[in-house]
Short mmCIF file of C-alpha atoms and ligand atoms in Angstrom, two decimals:
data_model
loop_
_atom_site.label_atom_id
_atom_site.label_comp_id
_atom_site.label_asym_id
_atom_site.label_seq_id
_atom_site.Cartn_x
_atom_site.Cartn_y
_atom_site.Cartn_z
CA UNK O 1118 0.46 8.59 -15.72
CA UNK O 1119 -1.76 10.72 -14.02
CA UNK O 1120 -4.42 10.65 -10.86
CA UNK O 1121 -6.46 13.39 -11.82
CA UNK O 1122 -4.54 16.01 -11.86
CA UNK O 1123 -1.53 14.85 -9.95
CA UNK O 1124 1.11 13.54 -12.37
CA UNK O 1125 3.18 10.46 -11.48
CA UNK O 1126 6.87 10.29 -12.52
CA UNK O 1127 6.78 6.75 -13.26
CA UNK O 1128 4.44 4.08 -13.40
CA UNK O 1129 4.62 2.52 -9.86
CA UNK O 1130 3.12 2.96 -6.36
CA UNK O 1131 3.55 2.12 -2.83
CA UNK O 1132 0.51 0.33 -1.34
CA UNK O 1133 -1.62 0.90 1.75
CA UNK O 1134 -0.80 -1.49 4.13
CA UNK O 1135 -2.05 -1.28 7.42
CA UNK O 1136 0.34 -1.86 10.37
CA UNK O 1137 3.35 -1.16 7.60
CA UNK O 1138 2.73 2.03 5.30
CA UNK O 1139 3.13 4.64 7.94
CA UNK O 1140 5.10 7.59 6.94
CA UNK O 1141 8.51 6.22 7.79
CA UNK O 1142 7.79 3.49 5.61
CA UNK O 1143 6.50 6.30 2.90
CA UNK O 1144 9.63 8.36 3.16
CA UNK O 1145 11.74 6.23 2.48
CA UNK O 1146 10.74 4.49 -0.37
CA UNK O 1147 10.21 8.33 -1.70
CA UNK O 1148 13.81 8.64 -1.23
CA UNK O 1149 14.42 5.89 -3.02
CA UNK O 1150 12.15 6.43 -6.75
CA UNK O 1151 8.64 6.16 -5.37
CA UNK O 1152 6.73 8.02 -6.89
CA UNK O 1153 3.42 7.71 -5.35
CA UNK O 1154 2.28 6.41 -2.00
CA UNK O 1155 -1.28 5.54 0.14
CA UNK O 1156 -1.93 5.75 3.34
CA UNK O 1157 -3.13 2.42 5.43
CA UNK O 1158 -6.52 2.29 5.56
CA UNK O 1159 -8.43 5.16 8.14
CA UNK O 1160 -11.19 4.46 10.07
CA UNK O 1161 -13.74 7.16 9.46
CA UNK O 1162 -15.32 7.28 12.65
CA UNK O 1163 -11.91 7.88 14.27
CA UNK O 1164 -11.04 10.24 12.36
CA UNK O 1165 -14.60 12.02 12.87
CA UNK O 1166 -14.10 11.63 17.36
CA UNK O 1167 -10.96 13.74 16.60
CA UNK O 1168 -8.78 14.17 19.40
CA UNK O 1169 -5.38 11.61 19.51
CA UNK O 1170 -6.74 9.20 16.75
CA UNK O 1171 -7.24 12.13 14.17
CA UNK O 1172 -4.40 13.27 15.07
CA UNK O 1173 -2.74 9.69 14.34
CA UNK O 1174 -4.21 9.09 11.45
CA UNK O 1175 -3.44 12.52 9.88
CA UNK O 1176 0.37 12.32 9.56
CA UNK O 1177 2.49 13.80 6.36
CA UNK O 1178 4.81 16.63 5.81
CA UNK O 1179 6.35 18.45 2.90
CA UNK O 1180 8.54 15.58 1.28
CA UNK O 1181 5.20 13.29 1.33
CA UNK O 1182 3.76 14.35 -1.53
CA UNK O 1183 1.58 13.35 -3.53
CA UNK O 1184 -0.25 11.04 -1.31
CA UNK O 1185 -3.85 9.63 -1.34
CA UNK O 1186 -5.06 9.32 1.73
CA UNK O 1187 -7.19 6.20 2.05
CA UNK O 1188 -10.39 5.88 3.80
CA UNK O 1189 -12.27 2.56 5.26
CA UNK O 1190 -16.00 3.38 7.04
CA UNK O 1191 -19.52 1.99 6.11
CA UNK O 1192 -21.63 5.39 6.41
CA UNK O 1193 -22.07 7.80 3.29
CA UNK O 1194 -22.42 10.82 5.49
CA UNK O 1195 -19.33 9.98 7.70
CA UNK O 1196 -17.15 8.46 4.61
CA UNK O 1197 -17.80 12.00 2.99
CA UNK O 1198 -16.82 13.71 6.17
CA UNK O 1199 -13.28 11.89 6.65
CA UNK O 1200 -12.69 12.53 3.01
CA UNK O 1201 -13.14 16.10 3.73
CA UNK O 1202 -10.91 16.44 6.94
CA UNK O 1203 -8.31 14.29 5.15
CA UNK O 1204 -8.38 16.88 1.70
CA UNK O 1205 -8.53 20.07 3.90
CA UNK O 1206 -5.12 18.91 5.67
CA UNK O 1207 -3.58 18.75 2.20
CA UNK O 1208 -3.55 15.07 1.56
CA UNK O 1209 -3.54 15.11 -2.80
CA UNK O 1210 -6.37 11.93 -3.76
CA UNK O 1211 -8.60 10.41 -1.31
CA UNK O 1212 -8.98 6.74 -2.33
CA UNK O 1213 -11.78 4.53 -0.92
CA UNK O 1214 -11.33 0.85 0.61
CA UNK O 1215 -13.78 -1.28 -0.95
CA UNK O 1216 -11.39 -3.95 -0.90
CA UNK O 1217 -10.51 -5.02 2.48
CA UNK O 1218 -11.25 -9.12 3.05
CA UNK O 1219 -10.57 -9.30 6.68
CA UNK O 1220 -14.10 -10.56 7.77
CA UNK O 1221 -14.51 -8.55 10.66
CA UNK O 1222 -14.02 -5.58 8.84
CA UNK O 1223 -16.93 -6.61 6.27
CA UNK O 1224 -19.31 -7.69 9.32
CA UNK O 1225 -19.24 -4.38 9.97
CA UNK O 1226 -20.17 -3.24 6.60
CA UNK O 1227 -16.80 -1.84 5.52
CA UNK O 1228 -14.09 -2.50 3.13
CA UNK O 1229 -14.77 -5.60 0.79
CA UNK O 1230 -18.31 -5.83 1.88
CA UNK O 1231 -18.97 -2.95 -0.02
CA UNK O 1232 -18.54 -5.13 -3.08
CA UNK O 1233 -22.01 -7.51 -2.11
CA UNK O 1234 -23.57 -4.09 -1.05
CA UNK O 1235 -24.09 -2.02 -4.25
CA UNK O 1236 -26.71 0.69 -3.14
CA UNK O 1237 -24.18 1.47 0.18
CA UNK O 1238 -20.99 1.23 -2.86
CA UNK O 1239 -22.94 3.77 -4.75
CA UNK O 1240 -24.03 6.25 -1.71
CA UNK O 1241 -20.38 6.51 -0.50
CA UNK O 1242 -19.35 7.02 -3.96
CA UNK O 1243 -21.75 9.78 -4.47
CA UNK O 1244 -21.28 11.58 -1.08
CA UNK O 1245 -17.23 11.42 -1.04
CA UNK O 1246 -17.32 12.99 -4.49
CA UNK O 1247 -20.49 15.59 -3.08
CA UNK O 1248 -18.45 16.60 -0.39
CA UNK O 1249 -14.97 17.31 -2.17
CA UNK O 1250 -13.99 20.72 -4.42
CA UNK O 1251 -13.79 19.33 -8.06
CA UNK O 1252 -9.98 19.44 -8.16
CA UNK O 1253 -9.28 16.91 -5.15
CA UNK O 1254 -9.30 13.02 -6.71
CA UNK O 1255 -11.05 10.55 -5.31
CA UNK O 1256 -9.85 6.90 -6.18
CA UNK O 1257 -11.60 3.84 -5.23
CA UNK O 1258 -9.85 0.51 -4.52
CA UNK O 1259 -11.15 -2.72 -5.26
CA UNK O 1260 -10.97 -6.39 -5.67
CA UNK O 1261 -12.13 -8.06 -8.58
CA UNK O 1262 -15.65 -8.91 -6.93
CA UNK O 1263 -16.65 -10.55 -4.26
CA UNK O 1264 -16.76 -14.16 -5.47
CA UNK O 1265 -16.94 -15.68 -7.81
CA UNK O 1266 -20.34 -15.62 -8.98
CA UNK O 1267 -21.79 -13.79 -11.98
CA UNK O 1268 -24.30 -11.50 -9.98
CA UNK O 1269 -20.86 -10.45 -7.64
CA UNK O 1270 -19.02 -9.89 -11.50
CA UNK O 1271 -21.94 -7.70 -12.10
CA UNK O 1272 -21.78 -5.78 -8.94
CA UNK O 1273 -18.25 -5.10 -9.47
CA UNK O 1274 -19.27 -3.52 -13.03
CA UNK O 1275 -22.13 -1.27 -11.58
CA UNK O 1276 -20.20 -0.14 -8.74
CA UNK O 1277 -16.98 0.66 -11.17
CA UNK O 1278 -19.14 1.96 -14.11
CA UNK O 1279 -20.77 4.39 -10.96
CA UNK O 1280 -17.45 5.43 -9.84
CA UNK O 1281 -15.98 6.43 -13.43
CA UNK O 1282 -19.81 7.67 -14.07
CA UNK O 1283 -19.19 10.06 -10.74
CA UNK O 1284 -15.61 11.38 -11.79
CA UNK O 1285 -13.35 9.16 -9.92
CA UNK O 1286 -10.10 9.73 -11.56
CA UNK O 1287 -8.63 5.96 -11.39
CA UNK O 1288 -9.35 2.81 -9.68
CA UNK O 1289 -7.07 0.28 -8.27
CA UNK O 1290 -8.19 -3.50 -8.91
CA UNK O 1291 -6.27 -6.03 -7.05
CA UNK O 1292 -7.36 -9.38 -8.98
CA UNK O 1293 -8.29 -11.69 -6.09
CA UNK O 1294 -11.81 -12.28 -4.50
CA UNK O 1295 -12.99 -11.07 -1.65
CA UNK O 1296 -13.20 -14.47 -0.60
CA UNK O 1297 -10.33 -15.46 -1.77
CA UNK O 1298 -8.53 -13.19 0.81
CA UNK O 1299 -5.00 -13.85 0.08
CA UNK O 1300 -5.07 -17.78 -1.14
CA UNK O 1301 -4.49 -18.38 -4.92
CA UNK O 1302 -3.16 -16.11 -7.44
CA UNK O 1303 -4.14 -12.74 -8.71
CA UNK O 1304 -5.89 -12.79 -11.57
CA UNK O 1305 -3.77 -10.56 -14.07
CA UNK O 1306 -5.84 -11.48 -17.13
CA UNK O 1307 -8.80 -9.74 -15.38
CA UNK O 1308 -6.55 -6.46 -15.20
CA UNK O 1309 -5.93 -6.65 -18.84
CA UNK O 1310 -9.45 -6.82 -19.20
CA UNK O 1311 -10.82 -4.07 -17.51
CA UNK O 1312 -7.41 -1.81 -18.69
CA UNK O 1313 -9.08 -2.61 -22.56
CA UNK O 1314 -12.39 -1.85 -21.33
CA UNK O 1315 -11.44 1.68 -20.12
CA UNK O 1316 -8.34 2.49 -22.26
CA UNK O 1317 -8.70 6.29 -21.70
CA UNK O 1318 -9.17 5.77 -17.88
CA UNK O 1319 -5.91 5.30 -14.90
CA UNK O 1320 -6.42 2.02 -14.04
CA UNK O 1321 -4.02 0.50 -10.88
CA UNK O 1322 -3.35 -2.96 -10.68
CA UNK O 1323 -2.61 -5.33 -7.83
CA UNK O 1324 -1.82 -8.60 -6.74
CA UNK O 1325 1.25 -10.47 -6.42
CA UNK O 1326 3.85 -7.93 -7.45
CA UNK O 1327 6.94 -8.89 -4.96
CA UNK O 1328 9.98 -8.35 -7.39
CA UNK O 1329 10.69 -5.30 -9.41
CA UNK O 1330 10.69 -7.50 -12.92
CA UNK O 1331 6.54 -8.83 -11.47
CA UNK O 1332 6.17 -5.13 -11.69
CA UNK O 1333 7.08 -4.60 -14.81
CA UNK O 1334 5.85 -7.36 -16.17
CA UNK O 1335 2.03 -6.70 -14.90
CA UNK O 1336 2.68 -3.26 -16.81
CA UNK O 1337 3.73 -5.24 -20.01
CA UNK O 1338 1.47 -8.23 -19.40
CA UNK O 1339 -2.16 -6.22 -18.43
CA UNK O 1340 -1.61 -2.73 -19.88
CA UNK O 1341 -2.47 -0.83 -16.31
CA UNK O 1342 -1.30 2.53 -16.05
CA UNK O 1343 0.27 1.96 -12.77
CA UNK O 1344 0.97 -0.79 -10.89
CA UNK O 1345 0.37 -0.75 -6.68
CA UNK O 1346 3.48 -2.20 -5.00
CA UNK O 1347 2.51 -3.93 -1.69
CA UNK O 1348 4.37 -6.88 0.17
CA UNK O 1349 6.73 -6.47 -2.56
CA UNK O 1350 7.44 -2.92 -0.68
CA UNK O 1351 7.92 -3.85 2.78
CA UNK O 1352 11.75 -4.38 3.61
CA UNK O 1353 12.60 -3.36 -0.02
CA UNK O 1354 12.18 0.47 -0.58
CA UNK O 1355 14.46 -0.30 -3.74
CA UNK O 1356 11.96 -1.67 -5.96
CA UNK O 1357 10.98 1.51 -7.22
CA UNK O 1358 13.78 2.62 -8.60
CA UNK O 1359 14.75 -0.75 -9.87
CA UNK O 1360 11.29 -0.87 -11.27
CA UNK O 1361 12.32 1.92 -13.27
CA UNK O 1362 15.48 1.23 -14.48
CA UNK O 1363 14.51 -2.41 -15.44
CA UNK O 1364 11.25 -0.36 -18.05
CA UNK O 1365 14.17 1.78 -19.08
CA UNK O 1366 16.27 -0.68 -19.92
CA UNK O 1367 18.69 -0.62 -17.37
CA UNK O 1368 20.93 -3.43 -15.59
CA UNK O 1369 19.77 -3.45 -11.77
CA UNK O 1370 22.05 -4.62 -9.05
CA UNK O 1371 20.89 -5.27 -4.99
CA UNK O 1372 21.49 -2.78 -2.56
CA UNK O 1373 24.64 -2.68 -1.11
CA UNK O 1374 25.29 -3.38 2.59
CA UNK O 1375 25.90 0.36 3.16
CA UNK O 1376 22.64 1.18 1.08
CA UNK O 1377 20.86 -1.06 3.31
CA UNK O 1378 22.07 0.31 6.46
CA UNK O 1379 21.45 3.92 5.34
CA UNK O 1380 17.58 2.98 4.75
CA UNK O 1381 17.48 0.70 7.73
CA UNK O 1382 18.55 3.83 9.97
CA UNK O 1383 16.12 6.53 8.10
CA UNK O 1384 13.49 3.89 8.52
CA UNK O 1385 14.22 3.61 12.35
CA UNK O 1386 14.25 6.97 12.96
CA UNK O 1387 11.64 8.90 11.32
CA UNK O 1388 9.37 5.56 13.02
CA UNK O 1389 10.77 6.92 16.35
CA UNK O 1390 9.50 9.93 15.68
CA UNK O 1391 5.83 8.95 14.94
CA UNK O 1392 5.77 5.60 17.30
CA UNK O 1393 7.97 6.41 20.21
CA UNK O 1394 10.55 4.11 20.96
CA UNK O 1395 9.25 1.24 21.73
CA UNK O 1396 5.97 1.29 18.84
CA UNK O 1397 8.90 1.85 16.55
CA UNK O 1398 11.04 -1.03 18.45
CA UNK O 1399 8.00 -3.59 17.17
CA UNK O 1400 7.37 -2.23 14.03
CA UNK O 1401 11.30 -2.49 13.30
CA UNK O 1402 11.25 -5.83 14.55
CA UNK O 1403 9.34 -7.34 11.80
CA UNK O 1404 11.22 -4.56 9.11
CA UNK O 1405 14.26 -5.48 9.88
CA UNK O 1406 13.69 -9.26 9.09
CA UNK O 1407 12.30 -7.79 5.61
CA UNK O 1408 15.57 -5.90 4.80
CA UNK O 1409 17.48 -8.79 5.92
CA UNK O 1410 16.91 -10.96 2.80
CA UNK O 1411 18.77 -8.37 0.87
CA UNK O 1412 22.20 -9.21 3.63
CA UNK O 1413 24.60 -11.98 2.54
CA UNK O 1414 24.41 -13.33 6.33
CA UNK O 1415 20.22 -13.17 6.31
CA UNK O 1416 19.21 -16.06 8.58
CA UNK O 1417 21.91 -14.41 11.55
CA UNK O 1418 20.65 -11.20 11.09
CA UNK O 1419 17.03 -11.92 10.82
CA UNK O 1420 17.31 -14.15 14.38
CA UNK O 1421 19.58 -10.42 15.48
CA UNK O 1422 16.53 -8.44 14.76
CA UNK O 1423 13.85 -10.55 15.99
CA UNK O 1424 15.51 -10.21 19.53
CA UNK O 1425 15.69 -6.20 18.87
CA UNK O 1426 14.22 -4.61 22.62
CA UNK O 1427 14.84 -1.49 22.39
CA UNK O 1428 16.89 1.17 20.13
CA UNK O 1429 20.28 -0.01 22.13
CA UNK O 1430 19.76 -3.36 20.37
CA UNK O 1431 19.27 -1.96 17.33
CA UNK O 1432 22.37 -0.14 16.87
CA UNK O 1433 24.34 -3.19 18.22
CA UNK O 1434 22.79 -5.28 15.11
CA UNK O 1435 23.36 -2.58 12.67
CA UNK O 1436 27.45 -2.66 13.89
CA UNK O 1437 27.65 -5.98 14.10
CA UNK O 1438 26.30 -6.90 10.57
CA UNK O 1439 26.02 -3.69 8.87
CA UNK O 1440 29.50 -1.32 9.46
CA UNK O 1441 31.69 -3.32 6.67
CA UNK O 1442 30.49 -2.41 3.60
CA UNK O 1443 30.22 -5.14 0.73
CA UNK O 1444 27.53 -6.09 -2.00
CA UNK O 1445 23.92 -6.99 -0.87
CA UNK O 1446 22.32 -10.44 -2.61
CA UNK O 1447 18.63 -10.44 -3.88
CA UNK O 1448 16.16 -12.19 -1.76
CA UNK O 1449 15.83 -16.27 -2.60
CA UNK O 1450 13.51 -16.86 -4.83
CA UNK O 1451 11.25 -18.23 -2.25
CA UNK O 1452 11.25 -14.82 -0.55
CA UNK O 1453 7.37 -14.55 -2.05
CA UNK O 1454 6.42 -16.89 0.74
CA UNK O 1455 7.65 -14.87 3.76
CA UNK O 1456 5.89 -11.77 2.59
CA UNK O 1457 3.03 -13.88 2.49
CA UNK O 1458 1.75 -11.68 5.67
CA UNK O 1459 -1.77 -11.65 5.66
CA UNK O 1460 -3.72 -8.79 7.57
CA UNK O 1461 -5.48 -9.34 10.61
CA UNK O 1462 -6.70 -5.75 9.89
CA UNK O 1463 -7.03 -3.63 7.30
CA UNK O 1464 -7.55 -0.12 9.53
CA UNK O 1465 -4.24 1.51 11.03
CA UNK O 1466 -3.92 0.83 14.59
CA UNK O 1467 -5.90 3.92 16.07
C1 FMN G 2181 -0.26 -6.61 5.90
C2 FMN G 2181 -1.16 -6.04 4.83
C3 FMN G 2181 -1.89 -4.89 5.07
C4 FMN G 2181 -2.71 -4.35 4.06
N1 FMN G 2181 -3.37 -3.18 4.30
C5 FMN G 2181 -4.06 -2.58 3.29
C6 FMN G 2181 -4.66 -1.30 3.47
O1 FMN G 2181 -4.61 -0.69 4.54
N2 FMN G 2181 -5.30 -0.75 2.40
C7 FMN G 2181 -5.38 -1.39 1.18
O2 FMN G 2181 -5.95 -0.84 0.25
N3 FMN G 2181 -4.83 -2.60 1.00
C8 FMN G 2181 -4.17 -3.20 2.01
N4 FMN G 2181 -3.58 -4.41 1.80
C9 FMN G 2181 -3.66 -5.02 0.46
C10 FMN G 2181 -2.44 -4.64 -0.39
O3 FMN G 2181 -2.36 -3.25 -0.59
C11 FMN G 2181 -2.46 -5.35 -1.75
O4 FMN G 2181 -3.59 -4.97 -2.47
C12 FMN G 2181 -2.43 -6.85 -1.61
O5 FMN G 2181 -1.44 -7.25 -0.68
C13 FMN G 2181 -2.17 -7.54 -2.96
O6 FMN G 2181 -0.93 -7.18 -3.47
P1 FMN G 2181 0.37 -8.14 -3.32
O7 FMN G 2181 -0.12 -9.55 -3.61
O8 FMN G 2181 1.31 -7.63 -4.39
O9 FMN G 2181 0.87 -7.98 -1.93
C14 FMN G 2181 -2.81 -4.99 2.80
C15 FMN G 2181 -2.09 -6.17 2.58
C16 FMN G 2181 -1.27 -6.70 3.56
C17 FMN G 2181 -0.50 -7.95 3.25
#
């Protein structure tokens, strides 16, 4: 599996997802198998103002590697400068949002809009790839059009026949509408499709992947080269590496309490670090209910961290439920549902 020239050690990715894929969240799915991992969408523009939102938006280190950096915006010129500011700080792809439903985001002529918008698709194309050296990839992410209809199938074609046409070194298809949002299924037949239609290309496929054997299975089911792991990811930085072991073969077993702990503290901290105490308080609060359904006691501890305040409160849940060690459970099988967050945004909170 390769993004250009960055080579993936197995087949799987962490998604952008805004409000969630920060680099705490990154980290420790890293430590933990993943391979690969996007940033939430960036706003061009506030990347371009500089000052405290570029410096929010721009945030890796050494151990975050390789990393596209994802950018949302509706102006060729400015889309090409953010990719630019984003490659020269050493992020490894840039991948384009042309993908984002959230219908304030497309009145402004950004994210899935671009999918109804061909000329602007194929101007931002053209300038990101313009303004980059050769060697940085540039990804773009997509849904499967914008409705339904056949002149939004043919958009989708001409703006992913451009991109390939331009150099783009994969593209990530997550099989809903536009439209669609997040209601009915992903279409995985649509991913086998376009995987036969570009067999020598990397082609990323998304949409309802929330266990490790959906992720395999897309891979065995559509052919894609990798497959983008989103609600799936948040609350279980496991899936990776059970991902891997199920391709290979291997017997997988849930975390154990002590495992759990271990990533619930990493994931607490390194958030302290980028959200001060109480950002990383809120963000936690809604984590921690994630990593519950992997706890034997999950509705207590869920209703422990929803009441989380401050850092105080967090330790006191981690005692309480988390100090004797024991085996974890996998989520219920209606755990699909509860992840079924959908975005009020696409864009990181600036
Ligand atoms: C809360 C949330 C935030 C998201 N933010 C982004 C984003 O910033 N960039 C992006 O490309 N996709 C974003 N997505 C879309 C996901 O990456 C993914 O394509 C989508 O959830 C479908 O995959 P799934 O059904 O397996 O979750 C977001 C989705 C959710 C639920």
């Amino acid at each position: 599996m390769r993004i250009g020239h960055v080579q993936l050690a197995a087949p799987f990715c962490q998604a952008g997802l805004a409000g969630y894929s920060d680099r705490a969240m990154r980290l420790v799915a890293r430590r933990r198998g993943c391979p690969y991992a996007v940033t939430e969408a960036l706003l061009d523009t506030i990347m371009l103002r500089g000052g405290v939102g570029l410096r929010r938006s721009i945030d890796i280190n050494d151990e975050d590697h390789p990393i596209a950096g994802q950018i949302i915006g509706s102006e060729p010129p400015q889309m090409a400068e953010a990719a630019k500011i984003l490659a020269d700080r050493g992020y490894d792809v840039i991948d384009l949002n042309f993908a984002c439903p959230v219908k304030k985001i497309r009145n402004k002529a950004r994210g899935g809009h671009m999918l109804r918008d061909v000329p602007r698709a194929m101007e931002i194309l053209q300038a990101v790839r313009d303004a980059l050296r050769p060697e940085v990839p540039t990804t773009l992410s997509v849904r499967r059009a914008f409705d339904d209809s056949p002149g939004a199938a043919e958009a989708f074609e001409r703006i992913t026949d451009a991109a390939w046409a331009l150099g783009y070194a994969a593209i990530r298809v997550h099989a809903r509408t536009v439209e669609q949002k997040y209601v009915g299924a992903s279409r995985w037949e649509f991913l086998r499709t376009f995987k036969q239609r570009y067999p020598a290309r990397t082609v990323l496929g998304s949409g309802d992947v929330f266990t490790a054997e959906d992720a395999v299975r897309m891979l065995r089911e559509t052919g894609v080269d990798v497959v983008w792991i989103a609600r799936g990811a948040i609350g279980n930085p496991w899936i990776f590496r059970h991902a891997a072991d199920l391709l290979a073969g291997r017997a997988i077993s849930p975390p154990t309490i002590h495992e759990q702990r271990q990533a619930l503290r990493e994931h607490f901290a390194i958030a302290r670090e980028i959200h001060g105490e109480q950002g990383a308080g809120r963000r936690m609060r809604k984590l921690g209910m994630r990593y519950a359904r992997f706890h034997p006691m999950e509705g207590q501890v869920k209703s422990d961290f929803i009441a989380v305040r401050s850092a105080r409160d967090w330790a006191a849940v981690l005692d309480r439920w988390y100090a004797a060690d024991g085996p974890g459970v996998w989520p219920a099988a209606n755990a699909a549902d509860e992840v079924n967050d959908t975005p009020a945004d696409c864009e990181a909170a600036a």
